[in-house]
Amino acid sequence: MSYQKVLPSAIDLPLNQKELGEIISKAKDWALMHGVCMRSKTNFSADALQFAPFVLTPSLYPRKEFEKAVNLQTVLNELMHKVAHDTDFLRETLASTIQVDEFTANLFKIYETVLNEGFTQILNLGLFRSDYFNNVNNKILQVEFNTIASSFAGISSQFQSFHSYILNELGHVDKTKNLPENNALSGLCSAMVEAWNIIGNQKAAILFVIEDVTYNICDQRFHEFEIREKYPHVKVIRRTLTEIFNTGVLGSNKELIVDGIVVSVVYFRSGYEPNQYPSKNEWDARLMIERSNAIKCPSIHYHLAGTKKVQQALAKKGVLNRFLSNETDIQKVQEIFTGLYSLDKKEGGDEVVDMVLKNPESFVMKPQREGGGNNIYGVDIPEKLTAMSDDERSAYIVMDRIFPPISKSYMIRPGGQMQPEIVEMVSELGIFGAIIGTKDKILYNRQVGHMLRTKVSNANEGGVAAGLGALDSPYLF
Ligand code: ADP
Ligand code: MG
Ligand code: MG
């Protein structure tokens, strides 16, 4: 692997054993007491929480690149909004993919259905997260753009305080100024309430669509509690797709009524992977929601715009001109794209296969899935690729593998050692954005905050819940 640059640490490491033991113990308790927590997958109990894995000291992040990502977010919000409203583009781009990928095909079927019927609600709410790795020169490159269930705004909003506390305890109060403010949680919740206000039905609730079992419960509850605390008149309910199927109906004006409660805004924290639709019922529930006059976060077309296939199509030369008019913006967005390639035979897929087979370590192969753990990396690609028919390949895209600079610190996990080793890590920055608009008019467009997720450098993926990733803060330099 070609990792190169090693970044310095925010403070001198290692810590001596006594100091390390004490600060870890304080850090764990701080995390537990401030909701930096999840439910355990291995030892599940609805009555207990574990702290979420975290990096003890914040990771260095170039200020210029951080600001670049922050400043680009409203442009990306607008771009994805326009992409989502370009029916021809979505159709053409996803045509081969939906021939072979049943999940995306099912989403597309819902899209076609509501498109043919006419959208009951023309407003969309987007709570997005654009994710970045830095390349060897420490410049941001987009990993992906999330349009559904973008998570960790709640927990990440605690991290400036968390790392300020840690730095202060370790005698570095002067360094806390390098931790940028993070208002991701309040930003996303304000946008949800703004959508609720636009509908203006005082009796209506915001519906959180949830998984059967929620491990990332604190992150979700932070959103709910933020809304209930700041806007006590706005009701929040949580239901699974199965429950929505069982108790939901459309009223005479296509209002969504769940358990007798009218819903004006639907916020999906589930519905992005196949196992969240165990039967036709859950698909029917999704269709019912799309047919309703509630504002959906995301609407079905926002969901489709967030597919990896769309990301790959947008990176093709000249395509951004279809959606953005400002040349400077176009250039700035183009710069964050790394090589993305279609495997579709009609789009030069055979040459891409040759290129990848010659040098698999330089690539990542991605299906149209969310939530981590779905990609194929390096040496595993050839076997997978050669076992597939030409058509089946169209379910995937290929992307240049990014090798970010390495940082070093302690990664703390529940059940981990009391005297952990320093590990080599890489960080993925996420910038949150919120948008509300119709096809022709954007009413609300903001950048609202960030998250930093760090994984051990030799892991392919760094899902926090999966155990290889940890929450972190950017320490700007
Ligand atoms: P998902 O929607 O499942 O989160 P991602 O595209 O974000 O899919 O991929 C999951 C993870 O895989 C990322 O968080 C990152 O750790 C790793 N990854 C994705 N793309 C690349 C890439 N081009 N280079 C290196 N690692 C990548
Ligand atoms: Mg994703
Ligand atoms: Mg991701």
mmCIF file of C-alpha atoms and ligand atoms in Angstrom, residues 3 129 131 133 141-146 272 306 308 311 338-340 362-375 377 398-404 426 428 453 455 459-463, ligand 1:
data_model
loop_
_atom_site.group_PDB
_atom_site.id
_atom_site.type_symbol
_atom_site.label_atom_id
_atom_site.label_comp_id
_atom_site.label_asym_id
_atom_site.label_seq_id
_atom_site.Cartn_x
_atom_site.Cartn_y
_atom_site.Cartn_z
ATOM 1 C CA TYR A 3 0.509 5.375 2.405
ATOM 2 C CA ARG A 129 -23.123 14.495 4.326
ATOM 3 C CA ASP A 131 -17.305 12.552 2.921
ATOM 4 C CA PHE A 133 -10.289 11.428 2.409
ATOM 5 C CA LEU A 141 -11.034 14.036 -2.373
ATOM 6 C CA GLN A 142 -14.671 13.050 -2.136
ATOM 7 C CA VAL A 143 -15.230 9.468 -0.948
ATOM 8 C CA GLU A 144 -18.988 9.637 -1.386
ATOM 9 C CA PHE A 145 -22.039 11.833 -0.939
ATOM 10 C CA ASN A 146 -24.768 10.616 1.444
ATOM 11 C CA TYR A 272 -31.102 2.369 2.772
ATOM 12 C CA GLY A 306 -26.976 9.557 -3.723
ATOM 13 C CA LYS A 308 -22.457 5.522 -6.243
ATOM 14 C CA GLN A 311 -21.396 9.888 -8.294
ATOM 15 C CA THR A 338 -10.953 11.180 -7.897
ATOM 16 C CA GLY A 339 -10.988 8.657 -10.747
ATOM 17 C CA LEU A 340 -14.406 6.990 -10.987
ATOM 18 C CA SER A 362 -5.125 0.878 -6.681
ATOM 19 C CA PHE A 363 -8.906 0.494 -6.771
ATOM 20 C CA VAL A 364 -12.070 0.030 -4.766
ATOM 21 C CA MET A 365 -15.152 -1.589 -6.298
ATOM 22 C CA LYS A 366 -18.487 -0.336 -4.984
ATOM 23 C CA PRO A 367 -22.059 -1.594 -5.287
ATOM 24 C CA GLN A 368 -25.114 0.667 -4.899
ATOM 25 C CA ARG A 369 -25.286 0.281 -1.140
ATOM 26 C CA GLU A 370 -24.995 2.408 1.967
ATOM 27 C CA GLY A 371 -23.997 1.850 5.538
ATOM 28 C CA GLY A 372 -20.510 0.433 5.119
ATOM 29 C CA GLY A 373 -19.107 -3.052 4.661
ATOM 30 C CA ASN A 374 -20.219 -3.485 1.050
ATOM 31 C CA ASN A 375 -17.150 -2.514 -0.965
ATOM 32 C CA TYR A 377 -10.871 -3.831 -2.137
ATOM 33 C CA VAL A 398 -14.815 1.344 -9.656
ATOM 34 C CA MET A 399 -13.000 4.135 -7.878
ATOM 35 C CA ASP A 400 -9.347 5.026 -7.432
ATOM 36 C CA ARG A 401 -8.237 3.986 -4.002
ATOM 37 C CA ILE A 402 -7.258 6.995 -1.924
ATOM 38 C CA PHE A 403 -4.292 6.663 0.444
ATOM 39 C CA PRO A 404 -4.645 9.351 3.085
ATOM 40 C CA VAL A 426 -6.386 7.644 8.718
ATOM 41 C CA GLU A 428 -12.418 10.654 6.907
ATOM 42 C CA ARG A 453 -14.175 9.409 11.667
ATOM 43 C CA LYS A 455 -9.845 4.128 11.369
ATOM 44 C CA ALA A 459 -8.393 -1.491 7.674
ATOM 45 C CA ASN A 460 -10.336 -1.181 4.464
ATOM 46 C CA GLU A 461 -13.324 0.403 6.120
ATOM 47 C CA GLY A 462 -13.792 2.242 9.335
ATOM 48 C CA GLY A 463 -17.386 1.789 10.389
HETATM 49 P P1 ADP B 1 -20.911 3.635 2.303
HETATM 50 O O1 ADP B 1 -22.024 4.356 1.646
HETATM 51 O O2 ADP B 1 -21.198 2.202 2.542
HETATM 52 O O3 ADP B 1 -20.417 4.350 3.528
HETATM 53 P P2 ADP B 1 -18.394 4.474 1.096
HETATM 54 O O4 ADP B 1 -18.212 4.831 -0.319
HETATM 55 O O5 ADP B 1 -18.341 5.579 2.065
HETATM 56 O O6 ADP B 1 -19.732 3.619 1.229
HETATM 57 O O7 ADP B 1 -17.294 3.392 1.482
HETATM 58 C C1 ADP B 1 -17.192 2.898 2.800
HETATM 59 C C2 ADP B 1 -15.784 3.096 3.321
HETATM 60 O O8 ADP B 1 -14.849 2.511 2.431
HETATM 61 C C3 ADP B 1 -15.333 4.533 3.461
HETATM 62 O O9 ADP B 1 -15.755 5.100 4.685
HETATM 63 C C4 ADP B 1 -13.833 4.396 3.366
HETATM 64 O O10 ADP B 1 -13.274 4.000 4.603
HETATM 65 C C5 ADP B 1 -13.663 3.262 2.370
HETATM 66 N N1 ADP B 1 -13.509 3.804 1.006
HETATM 67 C C6 ADP B 1 -14.495 4.135 0.158
HETATM 68 N N2 ADP B 1 -14.008 4.633 -0.999
HETATM 69 C C7 ADP B 1 -12.674 4.625 -0.881
HETATM 70 C C8 ADP B 1 -11.598 5.019 -1.731
HETATM 71 N N3 ADP B 1 -11.824 5.505 -2.948
HETATM 72 N N4 ADP B 1 -10.328 4.865 -1.272
HETATM 73 C C9 ADP B 1 -10.094 4.354 -0.049
HETATM 74 N N5 ADP B 1 -11.057 3.958 0.793
HETATM 75 C C10 ADP B 1 -12.335 4.090 0.399
#
